[in-house]
Amino acid sequence: MKLTRRNLLKKSGQLAGALALSLKGFNFFDWSAEAQEAEIEKAPTLCNTCGTQCGAWAYVKNGRVWKVEGHEEDGRSQGKLCARSHGGLRWVYDSDRIKEPLKRVGEEEFEPISWDQALDEIAEKLQDILHEYGPRTVGFGHYPRSTGTFYGERFMHALGVSTVCTHNTSCNAARNAGFINSMGGVPDADLANSKYVLMIGRNHGGGIRTDQMKKVSKALAGDTKIVCVDPRQNDIAKLADEWLPIVPGTDLALVLAISNYIIEEGLYDEEFVEEHAIGFEDYADNISRISPDWAEQITDIPADKIKEIAEELGGNRPQAIVHPSWGGAFGAVYANSDETARAVSCLNALLGNINQEGGLIFHPTPELGELDSDKHPAPEVPDTRRADGVGVMGEFPLAGDHGLPHYLMEKAKEGTFKSMFIRHHNPVRNFPDYDHMAEGFKSLELSVVFEINMTETAILADYILPECSFMEREEMISAVGGPKASIGMRTEVIPKVYEETKSFDEIIVELAERLDIGEYFNFTLDDLNEALLEPYDISLEEFKEKGSMLVDLEPPIGETDLNTRSGDFEFYSEVYEHAGRSAVVGWQPPAVGMNIEEDEFRFITGKEGFHSHTATANIPSLAQITKDYDTNRLWINSSVAEEMGIEDGDKVKVESSLAAREVRVKVTERIHPGTVFMPSGYGNRTPYYEKSQEIDTLNPNDLVPYRTSNISGHAMRQEALVTLEKV
Ligand SMILES: Nc1nc2c(c(=O)[nH]1)N[C@H]1C(S)=C(S)[C@@H](COP(=O)(O)OP(=O)(O)OC[C@H]3O[C@@H](n4cnc5c(=O)[nH]c(N)nc54)[C@H](O)[C@@H]3O)O[C@H]1N2
Ligand SMILES: Nc1nc2c(c(=O)[nH]1)N[C@H]1C(S)=C(S)[C@@H](COP(=O)(O)OP(=O)(O)OC[C@H]3O[C@@H](n4cnc5c(=O)[nH]c(N)nc54)[C@H](O)[C@@H]3O)O[C@H]1N2
Ligand code: SF4
Ligand SMILES: [Mo]
């Protein structure tokens, strides 16, 4: 079956027309036979049901997307997709999708308006705000991926706006800060070639990324010893060699105790430390009093076990890894997450595993070309002080340029921040403290949301602009680094299902014209993609047929130059010192939970393999998985349940300092007794999601108060204690 994409698009249109015309003399059996025998055609795309953006093939039958499969030449999917990708197809045809521009006319009430009216009004209001209050009162927030980042940033920069944010401070901002400021970046873990992996709060089976899932499967099937540290026996811990239930928020004590023991026992890589690192003495000195016995009191992990881990890590180095993790234990969860991340990075340095096979590897990312800046000048990056305090002394000097959407909502409530544009992101639901986020968002003078679904953020916006779904639009080529590097793009698989939807780049270009910054968008998406593809010996037309392409890049095995200020590993950080933070890592407790009352529990959360955040809750096939397996329940330990007279399936009231909610429980041995766990994807607060209401329970963010780390600016989304009461 060979078909060019242009033919495919033409044929899809023709087929839809032919079916409509033949209704008069309609014969069901002929129609059915014809429909069943219809050719199945395929076109390349990138899955969009989560941020991984796996390379995929879309199969089209009778003009409709029929199924998706992994693209074998893509570094992420490597030929296999996860369950969510199939569920995500529902978005394409969802009758509840946003189909035309909407203007808010009342509380969560909207009226459809034309594109001209929407864009004229938005441009005028934005112009007024910029004129009256200046560009520091405006911001853009998004889930950062190719087209969104390029067009969104360029648009904002052209207006003089510097406050561009992503979801990072709710995700992995602390992890990134810790690794970037010591190792110069976040490396890839070479799990399959490793002999020993300490996995701290990383659950590949719940927080899925297809390529990482492949690697961990290989490691689990091979000779790698995997030890999982997680207050809950997660999907990987079930299959791993050992599960160590730790007290939430205390991983820093564990990591520092292991590190100090490794130093004291001389188990570390002295050559690496002497030749390729700075500040070791200060670091070693700062943690010298942290013993396994002390850590046992804090973590609930026996001192002998801590020593054993240290010996096994040291004994297997450099084929030993403390996993850089992602979000769970030190991404954006506790007051000490920034320090935990830095401590994990330092421990890996002690193991001398950087750029070693079976260690942590900084794989390069394929190069992409650029637009000719003479023909298509880019706007200057504005030097306006950011509204969210990033880089500002006295505010958040070290927070990365991913920004602080939660802090902006505080500024909005104060009245000093006026307008926010949001794309492909649901900050009101996904950051802690719903009321804080919602009140802030409602206080804005102009809020615009680019969406496909009526999310919690969208229903509070002044204008909602409907993007066409990922199957209906072309996007910018993007590059993926890793052991299998590739470049890939989303192509237009089918014509628009709803006429009045547009792609983000189209909308931005139209808005830019109305704001007199059209000169920065004097190119087509094809021009841009041609420029990006320039380093490769393939035409854009050919690439659109191919979609994804592996790029052969040498892994930097043995490379010791790191992307830090000194070029070496930095146990001692001058950057931290200049910003008034501790130059070397040390113990810091979480914000709450070090002294808990008898009836209190630490409250944690995490992903399930069949939902993406709260975005997929309304997809019927995925909601059905929740129902069939009855997963939207609060995990509590069986001994605690017995003591409290609570049985599996009972309803409890769960209450934090912020709010109380009711939820059914799952009674299990698979959780530390002082902890309760709630899967993260539920508790949608939008009346427009029918399916999610059927599985509605609580969202952890309802119970966690608003806080901000003074290092990376992350939102500490697990700093809450709760009490339970049987209902
Ligand atoms: N199916 C699915 N896959 C996804 C996503 C999704 O929404 N759904 N999202 C993607 C994104 S954006 C991300 S960031 C990744 C996240 O990937 P992960 O970070 O692996 O996912 P989480 O489930 O958030 O957290 C992992 C584990 O941390 C544990 N944990 C919680 N608190 C602590 C603690 O104090 N200490 C320790 N040691 N462990 C703790 C939880 O019990 C959980 O099992 O997943 C990505 N993949
Ligand atoms: N309680 C709790 N909170 C969490 C987490 C947790 O585990 N527990 N995880 C945290 C993590 S790791 C992260 S990364 C953040 C994620 O937080 P967000 O970045 O807000 O992630 P999503 O909920 O996936 O939001 C993606 C949005 O994009 C929309 N969308 C989908 N396709 C398209 C499209 O084609 N165009 C447009 N314009 N929009 C589209 C979806 O409807 C959805 O609203 O949440 C964080 N918050
Ligand atoms: S990990 Fe799953 S949902 Fe995410 S892009 Fe890949 S296939 Fe799609
Ligand atoms: Mo994330």
Short mmCIF file of N, CA, C and O in Angstrom, two decimals, residues 518-568:
data_model
loop_
_atom_site.label_atom_id
_atom_site.label_comp_id
_atom_site.label_asym_id
_atom_site.label_seq_id
_atom_site.Cartn_x
_atom_site.Cartn_y
_atom_site.Cartn_z
N GLY A 518 3.96 41.57 12.75
CA GLY A 518 3.90 40.57 11.68
C GLY A 518 5.24 40.34 11.00
O GLY A 518 5.52 39.26 10.49
N GLU A 519 6.13 41.36 11.04
CA GLU A 519 7.43 41.23 10.35
C GLU A 519 8.27 40.07 10.93
O GLU A 519 9.14 39.56 10.25
N TYR A 520 7.99 39.69 12.18
CA TYR A 520 8.76 38.59 12.78
C TYR A 520 8.22 37.21 12.38
O TYR A 520 8.75 36.19 12.82
N PHE A 521 7.18 37.23 11.61
CA PHE A 521 6.59 35.96 11.17
C PHE A 521 6.46 35.95 9.65
O PHE A 521 5.46 35.49 9.11
N ASN A 522 7.47 36.46 8.95
CA ASN A 522 7.40 36.56 7.49
C ASN A 522 7.90 35.28 6.79
O ASN A 522 8.70 35.33 5.88
N PHE A 523 7.46 34.14 7.28
CA PHE A 523 7.86 32.86 6.69
C PHE A 523 6.72 31.87 6.92
O PHE A 523 5.88 32.09 7.79
N THR A 524 6.73 30.81 6.14
CA THR A 524 5.71 29.76 6.34
C THR A 524 6.31 28.65 7.20
O THR A 524 7.53 28.58 7.39
N LEU A 525 5.45 27.78 7.67
CA LEU A 525 5.93 26.63 8.44
C LEU A 525 6.86 25.78 7.57
O LEU A 525 7.86 25.22 8.07
N ASP A 526 6.55 25.70 6.27
CA ASP A 526 7.44 24.96 5.36
C ASP A 526 8.83 25.60 5.29
O ASP A 526 9.84 24.91 5.31
N ASP A 527 8.85 26.95 5.21
CA ASP A 527 10.16 27.64 5.18
C ASP A 527 10.96 27.26 6.42
O ASP A 527 12.16 26.97 6.37
N LEU A 528 10.27 27.30 7.54
CA LEU A 528 10.92 27.03 8.82
C LEU A 528 11.43 25.59 8.85
O LEU A 528 12.59 25.32 9.20
N ASN A 529 10.58 24.65 8.45
CA ASN A 529 10.99 23.25 8.47
C ASN A 529 12.12 22.97 7.48
O ASN A 529 13.01 22.15 7.75
N GLU A 530 12.10 23.68 6.34
CA GLU A 530 13.20 23.50 5.39
C GLU A 530 14.51 23.95 6.03
O GLU A 530 15.55 23.29 5.90
N ALA A 531 14.46 25.07 6.76
CA ALA A 531 15.67 25.57 7.43
C ALA A 531 16.14 24.58 8.49
O ALA A 531 17.33 24.29 8.60
N LEU A 532 15.20 24.03 9.25
CA LEU A 532 15.58 23.09 10.32
C LEU A 532 16.23 21.84 9.74
O LEU A 532 17.11 21.23 10.33
N LEU A 533 15.77 21.45 8.55
CA LEU A 533 16.22 20.20 7.94
C LEU A 533 17.54 20.36 7.19
O LEU A 533 18.11 19.37 6.70
N GLU A 534 18.02 21.58 7.13
CA GLU A 534 19.18 21.91 6.29
C GLU A 534 20.39 20.99 6.51
O GLU A 534 21.03 20.56 5.54
N PRO A 535 20.74 20.61 7.76
CA PRO A 535 21.92 19.75 7.93
C PRO A 535 21.76 18.34 7.35
O PRO A 535 22.73 17.57 7.35
N TYR A 536 20.58 17.98 6.90
CA TYR A 536 20.37 16.60 6.46
C TYR A 536 20.14 16.51 4.96
O TYR A 536 19.61 17.43 4.34
N ASP A 537 20.52 15.39 4.43
CA ASP A 537 20.47 15.19 2.99
C ASP A 537 19.10 14.62 2.60
O ASP A 537 19.00 13.51 2.10
N ILE A 538 18.06 15.36 2.89
CA ILE A 538 16.72 14.89 2.56
C ILE A 538 15.84 16.13 2.35
O ILE A 538 16.01 17.13 3.06
N SER A 539 14.94 16.05 1.37
CA SER A 539 14.07 17.21 1.12
C SER A 539 12.92 17.19 2.11
O SER A 539 12.58 16.14 2.68
N LEU A 540 12.30 18.35 2.30
CA LEU A 540 11.16 18.42 3.23
C LEU A 540 10.03 17.51 2.75
O LEU A 540 9.38 16.82 3.56
N GLU A 541 9.83 17.50 1.43
CA GLU A 541 8.76 16.65 0.88
C GLU A 541 9.00 15.18 1.23
O GLU A 541 8.10 14.48 1.70
N GLU A 542 10.25 14.76 1.08
CA GLU A 542 10.57 13.36 1.42
C GLU A 542 10.41 13.12 2.93
O GLU A 542 9.93 12.09 3.36
N PHE A 543 10.82 14.13 3.70
CA PHE A 543 10.77 13.95 5.15
C PHE A 543 9.33 13.85 5.65
O PHE A 543 9.04 13.12 6.60
N LYS A 544 8.43 14.56 4.97
CA LYS A 544 7.01 14.48 5.38
C LYS A 544 6.44 13.08 5.13
O LYS A 544 5.47 12.68 5.76
N GLU A 545 7.03 12.36 4.20
CA GLU A 545 6.59 10.98 3.97
C GLU A 545 7.15 10.05 5.04
O GLU A 545 6.56 9.05 5.40
N LYS A 546 8.34 10.41 5.52
CA LYS A 546 9.08 9.56 6.45
C LYS A 546 8.69 9.85 7.90
O LYS A 546 8.56 8.94 8.70
N GLY A 547 8.55 11.11 8.24
CA GLY A 547 8.10 11.51 9.58
C GLY A 547 9.18 11.50 10.64
O GLY A 547 9.41 12.48 11.31
N SER A 548 9.85 10.36 10.82
CA SER A 548 10.93 10.27 11.81
C SER A 548 12.13 9.60 11.16
O SER A 548 11.98 8.75 10.28
N MET A 549 13.30 9.94 11.68
CA MET A 549 14.53 9.42 11.08
C MET A 549 15.61 9.32 12.15
O MET A 549 15.86 10.28 12.88
N LEU A 550 16.21 8.15 12.28
CA LEU A 550 17.29 7.99 13.28
C LEU A 550 18.53 8.74 12.81
O LEU A 550 18.81 8.82 11.61
N VAL A 551 19.26 9.30 13.75
CA VAL A 551 20.50 10.03 13.43
C VAL A 551 21.61 9.38 14.23
O VAL A 551 21.52 9.25 15.46
N ASP A 552 22.63 8.95 13.51
CA ASP A 552 23.71 8.21 14.17
C ASP A 552 24.68 9.18 14.84
O ASP A 552 25.33 9.96 14.17
N LEU A 553 24.76 9.15 16.16
CA LEU A 553 25.68 10.03 16.87
C LEU A 553 26.52 9.22 17.85
O LEU A 553 26.00 8.31 18.50
N GLU A 554 27.77 9.55 17.92
CA GLU A 554 28.71 8.84 18.80
C GLU A 554 28.37 9.12 20.28
O GLU A 554 28.27 10.28 20.67
N PRO A 555 28.24 8.12 21.12
CA PRO A 555 28.07 8.43 22.56
C PRO A 555 29.41 8.93 23.13
O PRO A 555 30.46 8.44 22.73
N PRO A 556 29.37 9.90 24.04
CA PRO A 556 30.61 10.53 24.51
C PRO A 556 31.31 9.71 25.59
O PRO A 556 31.69 10.25 26.65
N ILE A 557 31.48 8.42 25.37
CA ILE A 557 32.10 7.57 26.41
C ILE A 557 33.53 8.05 26.69
O ILE A 557 34.32 8.27 25.77
N GLY A 558 33.83 8.24 27.97
CA GLY A 558 35.17 8.67 28.37
C GLY A 558 35.34 10.18 28.40
O GLY A 558 36.36 10.69 28.89
N GLU A 559 34.36 10.93 27.91
CA GLU A 559 34.46 12.39 27.90
C GLU A 559 34.35 12.93 29.33
O GLU A 559 33.42 12.59 30.06
N THR A 560 35.30 13.77 29.74
CA THR A 560 35.26 14.26 31.12
C THR A 560 34.92 15.74 31.22
O THR A 560 34.67 16.25 32.31
N ASP A 561 34.95 16.45 30.09
CA ASP A 561 34.58 17.87 30.12
C ASP A 561 33.08 18.00 30.33
O ASP A 561 32.30 17.46 29.56
N LEU A 562 32.70 18.72 31.36
CA LEU A 562 31.27 18.86 31.65
C LEU A 562 30.81 20.29 31.34
O LEU A 562 31.62 21.22 31.30
N ASN A 563 29.50 20.43 31.19
CA ASN A 563 28.93 21.71 30.80
C ASN A 563 28.68 22.63 32.01
O ASN A 563 27.65 23.27 32.12
N THR A 564 29.63 22.62 32.96
CA THR A 564 29.49 23.49 34.13
C THR A 564 30.38 24.71 33.94
O THR A 564 31.14 24.77 32.97
N ARG A 565 30.32 25.67 34.87
CA ARG A 565 31.17 26.86 34.74
C ARG A 565 32.64 26.51 34.72
O ARG A 565 33.43 27.06 33.96
N SER A 566 33.03 25.55 35.56
CA SER A 566 34.45 25.19 35.64
C SER A 566 34.84 24.13 34.61
O SER A 566 36.02 23.89 34.38
N GLY A 567 33.84 23.48 34.02
CA GLY A 567 34.13 22.36 33.11
C GLY A 567 34.32 21.05 33.87
O GLY A 567 34.43 19.98 33.29
N ASP A 568 34.40 21.14 35.19
CA ASP A 568 34.54 19.95 36.05
C ASP A 568 33.23 19.70 36.81
O ASP A 568 32.35 20.54 36.82
#
